[in-house]
């Protein structure tokens, strides 16, 4: 989990470094201990009101593909700078209309020990074709929990931010400042 100060520093750096014409508004940042995900909003293609969902989706995919190709070298340059400064990988993504696309996101191994009943859940998902492997099945389970516990997880993250604020204002604050 990143601290509030880390997040603010990264948000400020990204705001100052990104070309202003890339996104509509501020990009969304998601930061954890391994990765920084930067997702910006692209202007949706202008189309008539009687366009089918398939045509609208194809236009959005085309806009995303064009952005990805046009900005590749600059995004790599910016990502390398940010990776060097934060020691975290950087991933990019965009929202365009109803379409969200994340480019080359980090897949980090997570060590876990599961008892037989939990392994059986994963194996059932693999056997049913929902997932290709136990690893995919575990990722699927985490996504499902996240969807159904979004409010609770948001409250928990907010509480952790408050804990970080209290820790940073603690008695060691003056001692750290004198070093």
mmCIF file with all atom_site columns, N, CA, C and O in Angstrom, residues 119-156:
data_model
loop_
_atom_site.group_PDB
_atom_site.id
_atom_site.type_symbol
_atom_site.label_atom_id
_atom_site.label_alt_id
_atom_site.label_comp_id
_atom_site.label_asym_id
_atom_site.label_entity_id
_atom_site.label_seq_id
_atom_site.pdbx_PDB_ins_code
_atom_site.Cartn_x
_atom_site.Cartn_y
_atom_site.Cartn_z
_atom_site.occupancy
_atom_site.B_iso_or_equiv
_atom_site.pdbx_formal_charge
_atom_site.auth_seq_id
_atom_site.auth_comp_id
_atom_site.auth_asym_id
_atom_site.auth_atom_id
_atom_site.pdbx_PDB_model_num
ATOM 1   N N  . UNK A 1 119 ? -8.349  -25.056 -2.532  1.00 0.00 ? 119 UNK A N  1
ATOM 2   C CA . UNK A 1 119 ? -7.782  -25.578 -3.783  1.00 0.00 ? 119 UNK A CA 1
ATOM 3   C C  . UNK A 1 119 ? -8.869  -26.218 -4.640  1.00 0.00 ? 119 UNK A C  1
ATOM 4   O O  . UNK A 1 119 ? -8.843  -26.099 -5.874  1.00 0.00 ? 119 UNK A O  1
ATOM 5   N N  . UNK A 1 120 ? -9.835  -26.858 -3.994  1.00 0.00 ? 120 UNK A N  1
ATOM 6   C CA . UNK A 1 120 ? -10.926 -27.479 -4.746  1.00 0.00 ? 120 UNK A CA 1
ATOM 7   C C  . UNK A 1 120 ? -11.764 -26.436 -5.479  1.00 0.00 ? 120 UNK A C  1
ATOM 8   O O  . UNK A 1 120 ? -12.220 -26.670 -6.598  1.00 0.00 ? 120 UNK A O  1
ATOM 9   N N  . UNK A 1 121 ? -11.932 -25.259 -4.863  1.00 0.00 ? 121 UNK A N  1
ATOM 10  C CA . UNK A 1 121 ? -12.657 -24.176 -5.540  1.00 0.00 ? 121 UNK A CA 1
ATOM 11  C C  . UNK A 1 121 ? -11.905 -23.781 -6.810  1.00 0.00 ? 121 UNK A C  1
ATOM 12  O O  . UNK A 1 121 ? -12.493 -23.667 -7.892  1.00 0.00 ? 121 UNK A O  1
ATOM 13  N N  . UNK A 1 122 ? -10.599 -23.588 -6.682  1.00 0.00 ? 122 UNK A N  1
ATOM 14  C CA . UNK A 1 122 ? -9.794  -23.210 -7.841  1.00 0.00 ? 122 UNK A CA 1
ATOM 15  C C  . UNK A 1 122 ? -9.822  -24.292 -8.920  1.00 0.00 ? 122 UNK A C  1
ATOM 16  O O  . UNK A 1 122 ? -9.976  -24.006 -10.113 1.00 0.00 ? 122 UNK A O  1
ATOM 17  N N  . UNK A 1 123 ? -9.684  -25.539 -8.498  1.00 0.00 ? 123 UNK A N  1
ATOM 18  C CA . UNK A 1 123 ? -9.684  -26.647 -9.452  1.00 0.00 ? 123 UNK A CA 1
ATOM 19  C C  . UNK A 1 123 ? -11.023 -26.777 -10.169 1.00 0.00 ? 123 UNK A C  1
ATOM 20  O O  . UNK A 1 123 ? -11.071 -27.097 -11.365 1.00 0.00 ? 123 UNK A O  1
ATOM 21  N N  . UNK A 1 124 ? -12.112 -26.499 -9.469  1.00 0.00 ? 124 UNK A N  1
ATOM 22  C CA . UNK A 1 124 ? -13.435 -26.537 -10.098 1.00 0.00 ? 124 UNK A CA 1
ATOM 23  C C  . UNK A 1 124 ? -13.530 -25.476 -11.190 1.00 0.00 ? 124 UNK A C  1
ATOM 24  O O  . UNK A 1 124 ? -14.056 -25.734 -12.280 1.00 0.00 ? 124 UNK A O  1
ATOM 25  N N  . UNK A 1 125 ? -13.013 -24.284 -10.920 1.00 0.00 ? 125 UNK A N  1
ATOM 26  C CA . UNK A 1 125 ? -13.032 -23.215 -11.921 1.00 0.00 ? 125 UNK A CA 1
ATOM 27  C C  . UNK A 1 125 ? -12.189 -23.590 -13.146 1.00 0.00 ? 125 UNK A C  1
ATOM 28  O O  . UNK A 1 125 ? -12.574 -23.307 -14.279 1.00 0.00 ? 125 UNK A O  1
ATOM 29  N N  . UNK A 1 126 ? -11.069 -24.269 -12.912 1.00 0.00 ? 126 UNK A N  1
ATOM 30  C CA . UNK A 1 126 ? -10.216 -24.704 -14.020 1.00 0.00 ? 126 UNK A CA 1
ATOM 31  C C  . UNK A 1 126 ? -10.929 -25.791 -14.824 1.00 0.00 ? 126 UNK A C  1
ATOM 32  O O  . UNK A 1 126 ? -11.003 -25.731 -16.054 1.00 0.00 ? 126 UNK A O  1
ATOM 33  N N  . UNK A 1 127 ? -11.476 -26.778 -14.140 1.00 0.00 ? 127 UNK A N  1
ATOM 34  C CA . UNK A 1 127 ? -12.157 -27.885 -14.821 1.00 0.00 ? 127 UNK A CA 1
ATOM 35  C C  . UNK A 1 127 ? -13.373 -27.407 -15.607 1.00 0.00 ? 127 UNK A C  1
ATOM 36  O O  . UNK A 1 127 ? -13.697 -27.961 -16.656 1.00 0.00 ? 127 UNK A O  1
ATOM 37  N N  . UNK A 1 128 ? -14.040 -26.366 -15.116 1.00 0.00 ? 128 UNK A N  1
ATOM 38  C CA . UNK A 1 128 ? -15.226 -25.836 -15.794 1.00 0.00 ? 128 UNK A CA 1
ATOM 39  C C  . UNK A 1 128 ? -14.863 -24.917 -16.963 1.00 0.00 ? 128 UNK A C  1
ATOM 40  O O  . UNK A 1 128 ? -15.740 -24.474 -17.698 1.00 0.00 ? 128 UNK A O  1
ATOM 41  N N  . UNK A 1 129 ? -13.579 -24.636 -17.117 1.00 0.00 ? 129 UNK A N  1
ATOM 42  C CA . UNK A 1 129 ? -13.160 -23.780 -18.215 1.00 0.00 ? 129 UNK A CA 1
ATOM 43  C C  . UNK A 1 129 ? -13.287 -22.293 -17.924 1.00 0.00 ? 129 UNK A C  1
ATOM 44  O O  . UNK A 1 129 ? -13.108 -21.467 -18.812 1.00 0.00 ? 129 UNK A O  1
ATOM 45  N N  . UNK A 1 130 ? -13.593 -21.934 -16.682 1.00 0.00 ? 130 UNK A N  1
ATOM 46  C CA . UNK A 1 130 ? -13.687 -20.523 -16.303 1.00 0.00 ? 130 UNK A CA 1
ATOM 47  C C  . UNK A 1 130 ? -12.293 -19.910 -16.248 1.00 0.00 ? 130 UNK A C  1
ATOM 48  O O  . UNK A 1 130 ? -12.110 -18.741 -16.556 1.00 0.00 ? 130 UNK A O  1
ATOM 49  N N  . UNK A 1 131 ? -11.307 -20.718 -15.867 1.00 0.00 ? 131 UNK A N  1
ATOM 50  C CA . UNK A 1 131 ? -9.920  -20.251 -15.753 1.00 0.00 ? 131 UNK A CA 1
ATOM 51  C C  . UNK A 1 131 ? -8.994  -21.288 -16.383 1.00 0.00 ? 131 UNK A C  1
ATOM 52  O O  . UNK A 1 131 ? -9.326  -22.483 -16.418 1.00 0.00 ? 131 UNK A O  1
ATOM 53  N N  . UNK A 1 132 ? -7.829  -20.829 -16.858 1.00 0.00 ? 132 UNK A N  1
ATOM 54  C CA . UNK A 1 132 ? -6.867  -21.737 -17.487 1.00 0.00 ? 132 UNK A CA 1
ATOM 55  C C  . UNK A 1 132 ? -6.006  -22.465 -16.467 1.00 0.00 ? 132 UNK A C  1
ATOM 56  O O  . UNK A 1 132 ? -5.458  -23.524 -16.758 1.00 0.00 ? 132 UNK A O  1
ATOM 57  N N  . UNK A 1 133 ? -5.838  -21.873 -15.292 1.00 0.00 ? 133 UNK A N  1
ATOM 58  C CA . UNK A 1 133 ? -4.932  -22.432 -14.296 1.00 0.00 ? 133 UNK A CA 1
ATOM 59  C C  . UNK A 1 133 ? -5.411  -22.013 -12.905 1.00 0.00 ? 133 UNK A C  1
ATOM 60  O O  . UNK A 1 133 ? -6.307  -21.174 -12.773 1.00 0.00 ? 133 UNK A O  1
ATOM 61  N N  . UNK A 1 134 ? -4.788  -22.575 -11.888 1.00 0.00 ? 134 UNK A N  1
ATOM 62  C CA . UNK A 1 134 ? -5.107  -22.153 -10.521 1.00 0.00 ? 134 UNK A CA 1
ATOM 63  C C  . UNK A 1 134 ? -4.807  -20.667 -10.341 1.00 0.00 ? 134 UNK A C  1
ATOM 64  O O  . UNK A 1 134 ? -5.540  -19.961 -9.659  1.00 0.00 ? 134 UNK A O  1
ATOM 65  N N  . UNK A 1 135 ? -3.733  -20.205 -10.945 1.00 0.00 ? 135 UNK A N  1
ATOM 66  C CA . UNK A 1 135 ? -3.385  -18.787 -10.844 1.00 0.00 ? 135 UNK A CA 1
ATOM 67  C C  . UNK A 1 135 ? -4.488  -17.914 -11.447 1.00 0.00 ? 135 UNK A C  1
ATOM 68  O O  . UNK A 1 135 ? -4.909  -16.924 -10.844 1.00 0.00 ? 135 UNK A O  1
ATOM 69  N N  . UNK A 1 136 ? -4.961  -18.262 -12.636 1.00 0.00 ? 136 UNK A N  1
ATOM 70  C CA . UNK A 1 136 ? -6.058  -17.514 -13.257 1.00 0.00 ? 136 UNK A CA 1
ATOM 71  C C  . UNK A 1 136 ? -7.318  -17.596 -12.404 1.00 0.00 ? 136 UNK A C  1
ATOM 72  O O  . UNK A 1 136 ? -8.053  -16.620 -12.273 1.00 0.00 ? 136 UNK A O  1
ATOM 73  N N  . UNK A 1 137 ? -7.583  -18.782 -11.843 1.00 0.00 ? 137 UNK A N  1
ATOM 74  C CA . UNK A 1 137 ? -8.773  -18.961 -11.011 1.00 0.00 ? 137 UNK A CA 1
ATOM 75  C C  . UNK A 1 137 ? -8.700  -18.080 -9.768  1.00 0.00 ? 137 UNK A C  1
ATOM 76  O O  . UNK A 1 137 ? -9.699  -17.475 -9.364  1.00 0.00 ? 137 UNK A O  1
ATOM 77  N N  . UNK A 1 138 ? -7.530  -17.985 -9.172  1.00 0.00 ? 138 UNK A N  1
ATOM 78  C CA . UNK A 1 138 ? -7.370  -17.134 -7.995  1.00 0.00 ? 138 UNK A CA 1
ATOM 79  C C  . UNK A 1 138 ? -7.579  -15.666 -8.372  1.00 0.00 ? 138 UNK A C  1
ATOM 80  O O  . UNK A 1 138 ? -8.255  -14.917 -7.654  1.00 0.00 ? 138 UNK A O  1
ATOM 81  N N  . UNK A 1 139 ? -7.046  -15.252 -9.503  1.00 0.00 ? 139 UNK A N  1
ATOM 82  C CA . UNK A 1 139 ? -7.285  -13.889 -9.981  1.00 0.00 ? 139 UNK A CA 1
ATOM 83  C C  . UNK A 1 139 ? -8.760  -13.629 -10.218 1.00 0.00 ? 139 UNK A C  1
ATOM 84  O O  . UNK A 1 139 ? -9.287  -12.563 -9.891  1.00 0.00 ? 139 UNK A O  1
ATOM 85  N N  . UNK A 1 140 ? -9.457  -14.603 -10.785 1.00 0.00 ? 140 UNK A N  1
ATOM 86  C CA . UNK A 1 140 ? -10.899 -14.500 -11.029 1.00 0.00 ? 140 UNK A CA 1
ATOM 87  C C  . UNK A 1 140 ? -11.641 -14.320 -9.705  1.00 0.00 ? 140 UNK A C  1
ATOM 88  O O  . UNK A 1 140 ? -12.538 -13.487 -9.604  1.00 0.00 ? 140 UNK A O  1
ATOM 89  N N  . UNK A 1 141 ? -11.257 -15.100 -8.695  1.00 0.00 ? 141 UNK A N  1
ATOM 90  C CA . UNK A 1 141 ? -11.898 -15.003 -7.371  1.00 0.00 ? 141 UNK A CA 1
ATOM 91  C C  . UNK A 1 141 ? -11.672 -13.620 -6.755  1.00 0.00 ? 141 UNK A C  1
ATOM 92  O O  . UNK A 1 141 ? -12.592 -13.040 -6.174  1.00 0.00 ? 141 UNK A O  1
ATOM 93  N N  . UNK A 1 142 ? -10.464 -13.108 -6.881  1.00 0.00 ? 142 UNK A N  1
ATOM 94  C CA . UNK A 1 142 ? -10.161 -11.789 -6.324  1.00 0.00 ? 142 UNK A CA 1
ATOM 95  C C  . UNK A 1 142 ? -11.008 -10.722 -7.020  1.00 0.00 ? 142 UNK A C  1
ATOM 96  O O  . UNK A 1 142 ? -11.557 -9.827  -6.373  1.00 0.00 ? 142 UNK A O  1
ATOM 97  N N  . UNK A 1 143 ? -11.143 -10.805 -8.355  1.00 0.00 ? 143 UNK A N  1
ATOM 98  C CA . UNK A 1 143 ? -11.985 -9.851  -9.083  1.00 0.00 ? 143 UNK A CA 1
ATOM 99  C C  . UNK A 1 143 ? -13.436 -9.932  -8.620  1.00 0.00 ? 143 UNK A C  1
ATOM 100 O O  . UNK A 1 143 ? -14.100 -8.902  -8.455  1.00 0.00 ? 143 UNK A O  1
ATOM 101 N N  . UNK A 1 144 ? -13.927 -11.142 -8.411  1.00 0.00 ? 144 UNK A N  1
ATOM 102 C CA . UNK A 1 144 ? -15.311 -11.327 -7.975  1.00 0.00 ? 144 UNK A CA 1
ATOM 103 C C  . UNK A 1 144 ? -15.537 -10.717 -6.589  1.00 0.00 ? 144 UNK A C  1
ATOM 104 O O  . UNK A 1 144 ? -16.518 -10.017 -6.360  1.00 0.00 ? 144 UNK A O  1
ATOM 105 N N  . UNK A 1 145 ? -14.609 -10.964 -5.685  1.00 0.00 ? 145 UNK A N  1
ATOM 106 C CA . UNK A 1 145 ? -14.725 -10.378 -4.346  1.00 0.00 ? 145 UNK A CA 1
ATOM 107 C C  . UNK A 1 145 ? -14.674 -8.859  -4.445  1.00 0.00 ? 145 UNK A C  1
ATOM 108 O O  . UNK A 1 145 ? -15.452 -8.151  -3.802  1.00 0.00 ? 145 UNK A O  1
ATOM 109 N N  . UNK A 1 146 ? -13.778 -8.345  -5.261  1.00 0.00 ? 146 UNK A N  1
ATOM 110 C CA . UNK A 1 146 ? -13.650 -6.897  -5.424  1.00 0.00 ? 146 UNK A CA 1
ATOM 111 C C  . UNK A 1 146 ? -14.950 -6.279  -5.921  1.00 0.00 ? 146 UNK A C  1
ATOM 112 O O  . UNK A 1 146 ? -15.374 -5.229  -5.442  1.00 0.00 ? 146 UNK A O  1
ATOM 113 N N  . UNK A 1 147 ? -15.602 -6.916  -6.882  1.00 0.00 ? 147 UNK A N  1
ATOM 114 C CA . UNK A 1 147 ? -16.866 -6.396  -7.411  1.00 0.00 ? 147 UNK A CA 1
ATOM 115 C C  . UNK A 1 147 ? -17.944 -6.356  -6.344  1.00 0.00 ? 147 UNK A C  1
ATOM 116 O O  . UNK A 1 147 ? -18.721 -5.414  -6.271  1.00 0.00 ? 147 UNK A O  1
ATOM 117 N N  . UNK A 1 148 ? -17.988 -7.382  -5.514  1.00 0.00 ? 148 UNK A N  1
ATOM 118 C CA . UNK A 1 148 ? -19.062 -7.496  -4.539  1.00 0.00 ? 148 UNK A CA 1
ATOM 119 C C  . UNK A 1 148 ? -18.753 -6.829  -3.208  1.00 0.00 ? 148 UNK A C  1
ATOM 120 O O  . UNK A 1 148 ? -19.634 -6.687  -2.369  1.00 0.00 ? 148 UNK A O  1
ATOM 121 N N  . UNK A 1 149 ? -17.521 -6.423  -3.020  1.00 0.00 ? 149 UNK A N  1
ATOM 122 C CA . UNK A 1 149 ? -17.144 -5.806  -1.749  1.00 0.00 ? 149 UNK A CA 1
ATOM 123 C C  . UNK A 1 149 ? -16.514 -4.433  -1.963  1.00 0.00 ? 149 UNK A C  1
ATOM 124 O O  . UNK A 1 149 ? -15.759 -3.963  -1.126  1.00 0.00 ? 149 UNK A O  1
ATOM 125 N N  . UNK A 1 150 ? -16.836 -3.790  -3.091  1.00 0.00 ? 150 UNK A N  1
ATOM 126 C CA . UNK A 1 150 ? -16.220 -2.518  -3.460  1.00 0.00 ? 150 UNK A CA 1
ATOM 127 C C  . UNK A 1 150 ? -16.370 -1.450  -2.374  1.00 0.00 ? 150 UNK A C  1
ATOM 128 O O  . UNK A 1 150 ? -15.408 -0.773  -2.026  1.00 0.00 ? 150 UNK A O  1
ATOM 129 N N  . UNK A 1 151 ? -17.561 -1.297  -1.843  1.00 0.00 ? 151 UNK A N  1
ATOM 130 C CA . UNK A 1 151 ? -17.800 -0.281  -0.810  1.00 0.00 ? 151 UNK A CA 1
ATOM 131 C C  . UNK A 1 151 ? -16.986 -0.585  0.433   1.00 0.00 ? 151 UNK A C  1
ATOM 132 O O  . UNK A 1 151 ? -16.327 0.295   0.987   1.00 0.00 ? 151 UNK A O  1
ATOM 133 N N  . UNK A 1 152 ? -17.012 -1.834  0.856   1.00 0.00 ? 152 UNK A N  1
ATOM 134 C CA . UNK A 1 152 ? -16.280 -2.229  2.060   1.00 0.00 ? 152 UNK A CA 1
ATOM 135 C C  . UNK A 1 152 ? -14.774 -2.021  1.854   1.00 0.00 ? 152 UNK A C  1
ATOM 136 O O  . UNK A 1 152 ? -14.093 -1.483  2.728   1.00 0.00 ? 152 UNK A O  1
ATOM 137 N N  . UNK A 1 153 ? -14.242 -2.418  0.699   1.00 0.00 ? 153 UNK A N  1
ATOM 138 C CA . UNK A 1 153 ? -12.821 -2.228  0.429   1.00 0.00 ? 153 UNK A CA 1
ATOM 139 C C  . UNK A 1 153 ? -12.460 -0.747  0.376   1.00 0.00 ? 153 UNK A C  1
ATOM 140 O O  . UNK A 1 153 ? -11.391 -0.348  0.840   1.00 0.00 ? 153 UNK A O  1
ATOM 141 N N  . UNK A 1 154 ? -13.343 0.083   -0.170  1.00 0.00 ? 154 UNK A N  1
ATOM 142 C CA . UNK A 1 154 ? -13.118 1.528   -0.188  1.00 0.00 ? 154 UNK A CA 1
ATOM 143 C C  . UNK A 1 154 ? -13.046 2.104   1.217   1.00 0.00 ? 154 UNK A C  1
ATOM 144 O O  . UNK A 1 154 ? -12.177 2.931   1.520   1.00 0.00 ? 154 UNK A O  1
ATOM 145 N N  . UNK A 1 155 ? -13.966 1.658   2.088   1.00 0.00 ? 155 UNK A N  1
ATOM 146 C CA . UNK A 1 155 ? -13.941 2.098   3.483   1.00 0.00 ? 155 UNK A CA 1
ATOM 147 C C  . UNK A 1 155 ? -12.647 1.669   4.164   1.00 0.00 ? 155 UNK A C  1
ATOM 148 O O  . UNK A 1 155 ? -12.052 2.426   4.943   1.00 0.00 ? 155 UNK A O  1
ATOM 149 N N  . UNK A 1 156 ? -12.210 0.450   3.878   1.00 0.00 ? 156 UNK A N  1
ATOM 150 C CA . UNK A 1 156 ? -10.980 -0.061  4.476   1.00 0.00 ? 156 UNK A CA 1
ATOM 151 C C  . UNK A 1 156 ? -9.767  0.752   4.002   1.00 0.00 ? 156 UNK A C  1
ATOM 152 O O  . UNK A 1 156 ? -8.910  1.129   4.803   1.00 0.00 ? 156 UNK A O  1
#
